[in-house]
Coordinates of C-alpha atoms and ligand atoms in Angstrom, one line a residue:
M1211 CA 11.9 -7.3 -48.7
D1212 CA 13.9 -4.3 -50.2
R1213 CA 12.4 -1.9 -47.8
I1214 CA 13.5 -4.1 -44.9
S1215 CA 17.0 -4.4 -46.4
Q1216 CA 17.4 -0.7 -46.0
L1217 CA 17.0 -0.8 -42.2
P1218 CA 20.2 -0.4 -40.3
D1219 CA 22.2 -3.6 -39.3
E1220 CA 21.5 -3.2 -35.7
L1221 CA 17.7 -3.4 -36.2
L1222 CA 17.9 -6.2 -38.6
L1223 CA 20.1 -8.2 -36.2
R1224 CA 17.5 -7.6 -33.5
I1225 CA 14.8 -9.0 -35.8
L1226 CA 17.0 -12.0 -36.7
S1227 CA 17.5 -12.6 -33.0
L1228 CA 13.8 -13.4 -32.7
M1229 CA 13.6 -15.8 -35.6
P1230 CA 14.3 -19.5 -35.4
L1231 CA 18.0 -20.1 -36.2
Q1232 CA 17.3 -22.3 -39.2
D1233 CA 15.5 -19.5 -40.9
V1234 CA 18.2 -17.0 -39.9
A1235 CA 20.8 -19.0 -41.7
D1236 CA 18.6 -19.0 -44.8
T1237 CA 18.6 -15.2 -45.0
M1238 CA 22.1 -15.3 -46.4
L1239 CA 20.5 -16.4 -49.7
L1240 CA 18.3 -13.3 -50.0
S1241 CA 20.8 -10.8 -51.4
K1242 CA 24.3 -9.5 -50.9
R1243 CA 23.0 -7.2 -48.2
W1244 CA 22.1 -10.3 -46.2
Q1245 CA 25.0 -12.4 -47.0
F1246 CA 26.9 -12.0 -43.7
L1247 CA 24.3 -10.6 -41.4
W1248 CA 23.3 -14.1 -40.1
L1249 CA 26.8 -14.5 -38.7
M1250 CA 26.4 -11.4 -36.5
V1251 CA 23.1 -12.3 -34.7
P1252 CA 23.6 -11.7 -31.0
A1253 CA 21.1 -14.3 -29.6
L1254 CA 21.4 -17.9 -30.7
T1255 CA 18.9 -20.6 -29.7
F1256 CA 19.7 -24.1 -30.8
D1257 CA 16.6 -26.1 -30.1
Y1258 CA 17.0 -29.7 -31.3
F1259 CA 13.3 -30.2 -31.3
D1260 CA 12.7 -27.2 -33.6
Y1261 CA 15.2 -28.6 -36.1
K1262 CA 13.6 -32.0 -35.9
L1263 CA 10.3 -30.5 -37.0
F1264 CA 11.9 -29.3 -40.2
D1265 CA 13.9 -32.5 -40.8
E1266 CA 12.7 -35.7 -39.2
E1267 CA 15.7 -37.6 -40.4
L1268 CA 18.1 -35.2 -38.6
S1269 CA 20.5 -37.2 -36.5
N1270 CA 22.2 -36.0 -33.3
K1271 CA 25.5 -36.1 -35.2
E1272 CA 24.3 -33.9 -38.0
F1273 CA 22.8 -31.4 -35.6
S1274 CA 25.9 -31.3 -33.6
L1275 CA 28.0 -30.6 -36.6
Y1276 CA 25.6 -27.9 -37.7
V1277 CA 25.8 -26.2 -34.3
E1278 CA 29.5 -26.5 -34.2
R1279 CA 29.9 -24.9 -37.7
Y1280 CA 27.5 -22.2 -36.9
L1281 CA 29.3 -21.2 -33.8
F1282 CA 32.7 -21.2 -35.4
L1283 CA 31.6 -19.2 -38.4
H1284 CA 29.7 -16.7 -36.1
E1285 CA 31.6 -13.5 -36.1
A1286 CA 29.9 -11.2 -33.6
P1287 CA 32.5 -10.2 -31.0
A1288 CA 29.8 -10.5 -28.3
I1289 CA 27.0 -13.0 -28.0
D1290 CA 24.2 -11.8 -25.8
A1291 CA 22.5 -15.2 -25.4
L1292 CA 23.3 -18.7 -26.2
R1293 CA 20.6 -21.3 -25.6
F1294 CA 20.7 -25.1 -26.1
K1295 CA 17.6 -27.2 -25.8
L1296 CA 18.5 -30.9 -26.3
C1297 CA 17.2 -34.4 -25.7
E1298 CA 18.7 -36.7 -23.1
S1299 CA 21.0 -38.8 -25.3
W1300 CA 23.3 -35.8 -25.7
A1301 CA 27.0 -36.4 -25.3
S1302 CA 28.9 -34.1 -23.0
G1303 CA 31.6 -33.8 -25.7
D1304 CA 29.5 -31.8 -28.0
I1305 CA 28.5 -29.2 -25.4
Q1306 CA 32.2 -28.8 -24.4
V1307 CA 33.1 -28.1 -28.0
W1308 CA 30.2 -25.7 -28.6
L1309 CA 31.0 -23.8 -25.5
K1310 CA 34.6 -23.5 -26.5
A1311 CA 33.5 -21.7 -29.6
A1312 CA 31.6 -19.2 -27.6
E1313 CA 34.4 -18.4 -25.1
K1314 CA 35.7 -14.9 -24.9
R1315 CA 32.6 -13.4 -26.5
S1316 CA 31.2 -11.6 -23.5
L1317 CA 28.3 -14.0 -23.2
R1318 CA 25.6 -12.6 -21.0
E1319 CA 23.0 -15.5 -21.0
L1320 CA 23.7 -19.2 -21.2
V1321 CA 20.9 -21.7 -21.2
I1322 CA 21.5 -25.5 -21.4
K1323 CA 18.3 -27.5 -21.0
I1324 CA 18.3 -31.3 -21.5
C1325 CA 15.0 -33.0 -21.4
A1326 CA 14.9 -36.4 -19.8
S1327 CA 12.2 -38.9 -20.5
T1328 CA 11.7 -40.0 -16.9
R1329 CA 12.1 -37.5 -14.1
T1330 CA 14.1 -39.8 -11.8
E1331 CA 16.8 -40.5 -14.4
S1332 CA 20.2 -39.2 -13.5
P1333 CA 21.4 -36.2 -15.5
V1334 CA 24.1 -37.2 -17.9
V1335 CA 25.6 -34.2 -19.6
E1336 CA 28.7 -33.0 -17.8
L1337 CA 29.5 -29.4 -18.0
P1338 CA 33.0 -28.1 -18.4
R1339 CA 34.9 -27.4 -15.2
S1340 CA 36.0 -24.1 -16.6
L1341 CA 32.4 -22.8 -17.1
S1342 CA 32.9 -19.8 -14.7
R1343 CA 36.3 -19.0 -15.8
C1344 CA 35.3 -18.8 -19.5
F1345 CA 32.0 -17.0 -19.0
K1346 CA 32.8 -14.4 -16.4
T1347 CA 30.4 -12.0 -18.0
L1348 CA 27.3 -14.2 -17.5
V1349 CA 24.3 -12.4 -16.0
T1350 CA 21.9 -15.3 -16.6
L1351 CA 22.7 -19.0 -16.3
E1352 CA 20.0 -21.7 -16.6
L1353 CA 20.7 -25.3 -16.5
R1354 CA 18.5 -28.4 -16.6
N1355 CA 19.5 -32.1 -16.3
T1356 CA 23.3 -31.5 -16.4
V1357 CA 26.1 -32.5 -14.1
L1358 CA 28.3 -29.9 -12.4
V1359 CA 31.8 -31.0 -11.5
D1360 CA 34.1 -29.5 -9.0
D1361 CA 37.6 -28.4 -9.9
V1362 CA 39.9 -27.4 -7.1
A1363 CA 42.3 -25.9 -9.7
S1364 CA 39.7 -23.6 -11.2
P1365 CA 37.3 -22.3 -8.5
V1366 CA 33.9 -21.1 -9.5
F1367 CA 33.3 -17.4 -9.6
F1368 CA 30.4 -15.6 -11.4
P1369 CA 30.9 -12.0 -10.5
S1370 CA 28.1 -10.6 -12.7
L1371 CA 25.5 -13.4 -12.3
K1372 CA 22.0 -12.1 -11.4
K1373 CA 19.8 -15.0 -12.3
L1374 CA 20.6 -18.7 -11.7
S1375 CA 18.3 -21.6 -12.4
L1376 CA 19.3 -25.2 -11.5
E1377 CA 16.8 -27.8 -12.3
S1378 CA 17.3 -31.6 -11.8
M1379 CA 21.0 -31.2 -11.6
K1380 CA 23.7 -33.5 -10.2
Y1381 CA 26.2 -31.9 -7.8
P1382 CA 29.5 -32.9 -6.3
G1383 CA 27.9 -32.7 -2.9
D1384 CA 26.4 -30.3 -0.4
A1385 CA 29.6 -28.3 0.1
F1386 CA 29.9 -27.6 -3.6
V1387 CA 26.4 -26.1 -3.6
A1388 CA 27.4 -23.7 -0.8
K1389 CA 30.6 -22.8 -2.7
L1390 CA 28.8 -22.3 -6.0
L1391 CA 26.2 -19.9 -4.5
S1392 CA 28.8 -18.0 -2.5
S1393 CA 30.7 -17.4 -5.7
C1394 CA 27.7 -15.5 -7.1
P1395 CA 27.8 -12.4 -4.8
D1396 CA 25.3 -10.4 -6.9
L1397 CA 22.7 -13.1 -7.4
E1398 CA 19.1 -11.8 -7.2
D1399 CA 17.1 -14.6 -8.6
L1400 CA 17.5 -18.3 -7.9
V1401 CA 15.5 -21.2 -9.0
V1402 CA 16.3 -24.7 -7.7
E1403 CA 14.6 -27.9 -8.5
L1404 CA 15.9 -30.8 -6.5
C1405 CA 15.6 -34.4 -7.9
P1406 CA 16.3 -37.7 -6.1
S1407 CA 19.6 -38.3 -7.8
D1408 CA 21.1 -34.9 -7.2
N1409 CA 23.6 -35.9 -4.5
V1410 CA 22.5 -33.1 -2.2
S1411 CA 20.9 -33.6 1.2
I1412 CA 20.9 -30.1 2.6
F1413 CA 20.6 -27.3 0.0
S1414 CA 21.9 -24.2 1.7
V1415 CA 21.1 -20.8 0.3
S1416 CA 23.1 -17.9 1.9
L1417 CA 22.9 -14.9 -0.3
L1418 CA 22.7 -11.3 0.9
N1419 CA 21.2 -9.8 -2.2
L1420 CA 18.8 -12.5 -3.2
K1421 CA 15.4 -11.1 -4.0
S1422 CA 13.6 -14.0 -5.5
L1423 CA 13.9 -17.7 -4.5
V1424 CA 12.0 -20.7 -5.9
L1425 CA 12.7 -24.1 -4.3
E1426 CA 11.0 -27.2 -5.8
T1427 CA 11.4 -30.9 -5.6
S1428 CA 10.6 -33.4 -8.3
G1429 CA 10.2 -37.1 -8.3
D1430 CA 9.9 -39.4 -5.3
I1431 CA 12.6 -39.7 -2.7
S1432 CA 13.0 -42.9 -0.8
E1433 CA 11.8 -43.0 2.7
G1434 CA 14.3 -42.0 5.4
E1435 CA 16.5 -40.0 3.1
A1436 CA 17.2 -36.7 4.7
H1437 CA 16.8 -33.6 2.8
G1438 CA 16.1 -30.0 3.5
F1439 CA 16.7 -26.3 2.8
V1440 CA 18.5 -23.8 4.8
I1441 CA 17.8 -20.2 3.8
D1442 CA 19.7 -17.1 4.8
A1443 CA 18.5 -14.4 2.5
P1444 CA 17.6 -11.2 4.3
S1445 CA 16.7 -9.2 1.1
L1446 CA 14.2 -11.8 -0.1
E1447 CA 11.0 -10.3 -1.6
Y1448 CA 9.6 -13.4 -3.3
L1449 CA 9.6 -16.9 -2.0
K1450 CA 8.1 -20.0 -3.5
I1451 CA 8.5 -23.4 -2.0
D1452 CA 6.9 -26.4 -3.6
D1453 CA 8.2 -29.4 -1.7
N1454 CA 6.5 -32.8 -1.9
W1455 CA 9.3 -34.6 0.0
D1456 CA 9.4 -35.3 3.6
G1457 CA 12.0 -32.7 4.4
F1458 CA 12.6 -29.6 6.5
C1459 CA 13.3 -25.9 5.9
V1460 CA 15.2 -23.7 8.2
L1461 CA 15.3 -19.9 8.0
E1462 CA 18.6 -18.7 9.5
N1463 CA 17.9 -15.1 9.6
N1464 CA 14.8 -12.9 9.7
I1465 CA 13.4 -12.2 6.4
N1466 CA 11.2 -9.1 6.7
K1467 CA 10.9 -7.8 3.2
I1468 CA 8.8 -10.6 1.7
V1469 CA 6.1 -9.2 -0.6
K1470 CA 4.8 -12.4 -2.2
A1471 CA 5.1 -16.0 -1.1
S1472 CA 3.8 -19.3 -2.2
I1473 CA 4.3 -22.3 0.1
S1474 CA 3.2 -25.8 -0.7
T1475 CA 4.6 -28.7 1.4
V1476 CA 3.6 -31.9 2.9
R1477 CA 5.5 -31.1 6.1
P1478 CA 4.5 -28.9 9.0
Y1479 CA 7.8 -27.1 9.0
T1480 CA 5.9 -24.3 7.5
E1481 CA 4.4 -23.6 10.9
Q1482 CA 7.4 -21.6 11.8
L1483 CA 8.1 -20.6 8.2
I1484 CA 4.8 -18.8 7.9
C1485 CA 5.6 -16.7 10.9
Y1486 CA 8.4 -15.0 8.9
L1487 CA 6.1 -14.0 6.2
S1488 CA 4.1 -11.3 8.0
S1489 CA 5.3 -8.5 5.6
A1490 CA 3.7 -10.2 2.6
K1491 CA 1.0 -8.6 0.5
R1492 CA 0.2 -11.8 -1.3
L1493 CA 0.3 -15.4 0.1
D1494 CA -0.6 -18.7 -1.4
L1495 CA -0.6 -21.4 1.2
C1496 CA -1.0 -25.2 0.9
F1497 CA 0.0 -27.2 3.9
E1498 CA -1.2 -28.6 7.2
V1499 CA -0.9 -26.7 10.4
S1500 CA -1.8 -27.4 14.0
K1501 CA -4.2 -25.0 15.7
N1502 CA -1.6 -22.9 17.5
L1503 CA 0.3 -21.2 14.8
C1504 CA 2.9 -18.4 15.4
H1505 CA 2.2 -17.5 19.0
V1506 CA 3.6 -14.0 19.1
G1507 CA 3.1 -11.0 17.1
S1508 CA 2.8 -12.2 13.6
V1509 CA 0.0 -10.1 12.3
F1510 CA -0.2 -9.9 8.5
H1511 CA -0.9 -6.1 8.4
H1512 CA 0.0 -5.8 4.7
L1513 CA -1.8 -8.9 3.4
K1514 CA -4.3 -8.0 0.7
H1515 CA -4.5 -11.2 -1.3
L1516 CA -4.7 -14.7 0.2
Q1517 CA -5.0 -18.1 -1.4
I1518 CA -5.5 -21.2 0.7
C1519 CA -5.8 -24.7 -0.6
T1520 CA -8.7 -26.7 0.8
C1521 CA -7.2 -30.2 0.5
E1522 CA -5.2 -30.6 3.6
T1523 CA -7.1 -31.8 6.6
E1524 CA -6.3 -28.8 8.7
W1525 CA -7.2 -26.2 6.1
L1526 CA -9.9 -24.7 8.2
S1527 CA -7.5 -24.0 11.1
L1528 CA -5.2 -22.3 8.6
L1529 CA -8.0 -20.3 7.1
M1530 CA -9.3 -19.1 10.5
H1531 CA -5.8 -18.3 11.7
M1532 CA -5.1 -16.2 8.6
L1533 CA -8.5 -14.4 8.7
N1534 CA -8.0 -13.6 12.4
N1535 CA -4.5 -12.2 11.8
S1536 CA -5.0 -10.4 8.5
P1537 CA -6.9 -7.2 9.3
N1538 CA -6.6 -5.7 5.9
L1539 CA -7.4 -8.6 3.7
R1540 CA -9.3 -7.8 0.5
Y1541 CA -9.2 -10.9 -1.6
L1542 CA -9.6 -14.5 -0.5
K1543 CA -9.3 -17.4 -2.8
L1544 CA -9.9 -21.0 -1.8
H1545 CA -8.9 -23.8 -4.1
M1546 CA -8.1 -27.4 -4.3
R1547 CA -4.6 -28.1 -5.6
C1548 CA -3.5 -31.4 -4.2
I1549 CA -4.7 -34.9 -3.7
K1550 CA -7.4 -34.8 -1.1
S1551 CA -6.9 -36.3 2.3
E1552 CA -9.4 -38.7 3.7
L1553 CA -10.0 -36.9 7.0
R1554 CA -12.5 -34.2 6.9
P1555 CA -11.9 -31.1 8.9
S1556 CA -14.5 -29.9 11.3
W1557 CA -15.8 -26.4 11.4
S1558 CA -16.4 -24.5 14.6
E1559 CA -17.6 -21.0 14.2
A1560 CA -15.2 -18.4 15.6
S1561 CA -16.2 -16.7 18.8
S1562 CA -15.4 -13.3 17.4
V1563 CA -15.6 -12.2 13.9
P1564 CA -12.3 -11.5 12.2
E1565 CA -11.6 -7.8 11.6
C1566 CA -11.1 -8.3 7.8
L1567 CA -14.6 -9.6 7.4
L1568 CA -16.0 -6.5 9.0
N1569 CA -13.8 -4.0 7.4
S1570 CA -11.9 -5.0 4.3
L1571 CA -12.7 -8.3 2.5
E1572 CA -14.2 -7.5 -0.9
T1573 CA -13.9 -10.8 -2.8
L1574 CA -14.3 -14.4 -2.0
E1575 CA -13.4 -16.8 -4.9
W1576 CA -13.7 -20.5 -4.6
D1577 CA -12.2 -22.8 -7.2
D1578 CA -13.4 -26.4 -7.3
Y1579 CA -16.1 -25.9 -4.8
E1580 CA -17.5 -29.2 -3.7
G1581 CA -20.4 -28.1 -1.5
K1582 CA -19.5 -30.2 1.4
K1583 CA -20.9 -29.5 4.8
E1584 CA -17.9 -27.5 6.0
D1585 CA -17.6 -25.7 2.6
K1586 CA -21.2 -24.4 3.0
E1587 CA -20.5 -23.4 6.6
V1588 CA -17.5 -21.3 5.5
V1589 CA -19.4 -19.6 2.8
A1590 CA -22.3 -18.9 5.1
F1591 CA -20.0 -17.5 7.8
I1592 CA -18.3 -15.2 5.3
L1593 CA -21.5 -14.0 3.7
K1594 CA -23.1 -13.4 7.1
N1595 CA -20.1 -11.4 8.5
G1596 CA -18.6 -9.9 5.4
F1597 CA -19.9 -6.3 5.5
C1598 CA -17.7 -5.1 2.6
L1599 CA -18.2 -8.1 0.3
E1600 CA -18.8 -7.1 -3.3
K1601 CA -18.4 -10.4 -5.1
V1602 CA -18.4 -14.1 -4.3
I1603 CA -17.2 -16.2 -7.2
I1604 CA -18.0 -19.9 -7.0
K1605 CA -16.5 -22.4 -9.5
P1606 CA -18.0 -25.8 -8.8
I1607 CA -15.7 -28.8 -9.1
P1608 CA -16.2 -30.1 -12.7
T1609 CA -17.0 -33.7 -11.6
S1610 CA -19.9 -32.7 -9.3
R1611 CA -23.3 -34.0 -10.2
K1612 CA -25.3 -31.7 -8.1
K1613 CA -24.0 -28.4 -9.3
R1614 CA -27.3 -26.6 -9.6
K1615 CA -28.6 -27.7 -6.3
M1616 CA -25.3 -26.8 -4.7
L1617 CA -25.3 -23.3 -6.1
K1618 CA -28.9 -22.7 -5.4
E1619 CA -28.4 -23.3 -1.7
L1620 CA -25.9 -20.5 -1.5
T1621 CA -28.3 -17.9 -2.8
F1622 CA -30.5 -18.3 0.3
F1623 CA -27.7 -17.6 2.7
T1624 CA -27.9 -14.4 4.7
R1625 CA -25.8 -11.6 3.4
S1626 CA -24.6 -8.6 5.4
S1627 CA -23.4 -6.7 2.4
P1628 CA -26.4 -5.5 0.4
T1629 CA -24.3 -5.0 -2.8
C1630 CA -22.7 -8.5 -2.7
R1631 CA -23.2 -10.5 -5.9
I1632 CA -22.8 -14.2 -6.1
V1633 CA -21.3 -15.3 -9.4
Y1634 CA -21.2 -18.8 -10.6
D1635 CA -18.5 -19.7 -13.1
Ligands
NAG193 C1 28.2 -36.9 -3.7 O1 28.6 -36.1 -2.7 C2 29.7 -36.5 -1.9 C3 29.9 -35.4 -0.8 O2 28.7 -35.1 -0.2 C4 30.9 -36.7 -2.7 O3 32.0 -37.2 -1.9 C5 30.6 -37.7 -3.8 O4 31.8 -37.8 -4.7 C6 29.4 -37.2 -4.6 N1 29.1 -38.2 -5.6 C7 29.1 -37.9 -6.9 C8 28.7 -39.0 -7.8 O5 29.4 -36.8 -7.3

């Protein structure tokens, strides 16, 4: 311990920042050297569940007082990070008081995550209207299950914000969302999870500098309720959409810098969406398409790594479309990720062999391989035409009873690449 005590304050504070707060406070008992250090720690995480582990009897009230005292005693002129992880019964009042204590401390990261027992339940914790005024220095803001309120007298403005995460929130309406985002001019990273009670029907993202965008939906929305995303983000490099509602997605401007995208939806709006992704190097696709996808000019010249899920009825059309239009593809992964549809797709061998099979495809990986008729036909087609194939990795679906037979069949398929190995996982 003595050797550690000789380290400079700055280093000790950094070590303390990584420790659970309840232990940090205990370090004041070590020696005089440590007496006040705990009050200078620059990153504070108050995780109710961690505290509960130490003290099962801990009531909300006791915890709340503890946090309040800690924050008022805390002396560091700047706090790098302040994180609260709480359960759903939390009163708004407590958070307002805690945040008050952290005001004017050049806070860079604020995280407030409230867990809710059921995902459809409405968020309950209301955030202070003055959030943006008091925390102008924020670079990262992550919120979960909280309520944002509009205040005409104190408009939102986050001049330094780079990363914003809004999960299962409640908003004062569509217009507020647009206003909130437009008040974050430097935002680069946005995560949004919509929930049925969020009071938003069209979530509009219009951000010039945005590089990474994740849009997800949770819970079930009642039928007929409109919802959708409108995206205008010309600098976007990463896009993830995981939307299980019956909605729409409109891209307002061309996005031509996408490097990586992952799209999973139940709606065919993706048919036009995918046409905007032709600059991607990696794609993960899970949706239905009709046979005529992107008529003009969307060749995926840069695409090296492609994942397609095999559960939607039209996955074979999507696969063939992508193979035909991805001349430099090296890695193809097929996997099952959603509930299977009843209708089976039918395989019709392509009249011409996709260029990537002849020239570039090195690996085929198949997760949850079921060995159905069309599955076998696809593997046979790729083995027969894949002149550069090095490895075919097959992971049979765990519930299959005929694994051995299924895998044995594959070894007899004709291979064009003499060095191709079939690996069973
Ligand atoms: C929901 O949004 C509308 C505007 O779209 C607004 O008038 C209304 O007050 C909001 N409801 C709640 C509970 O915030």
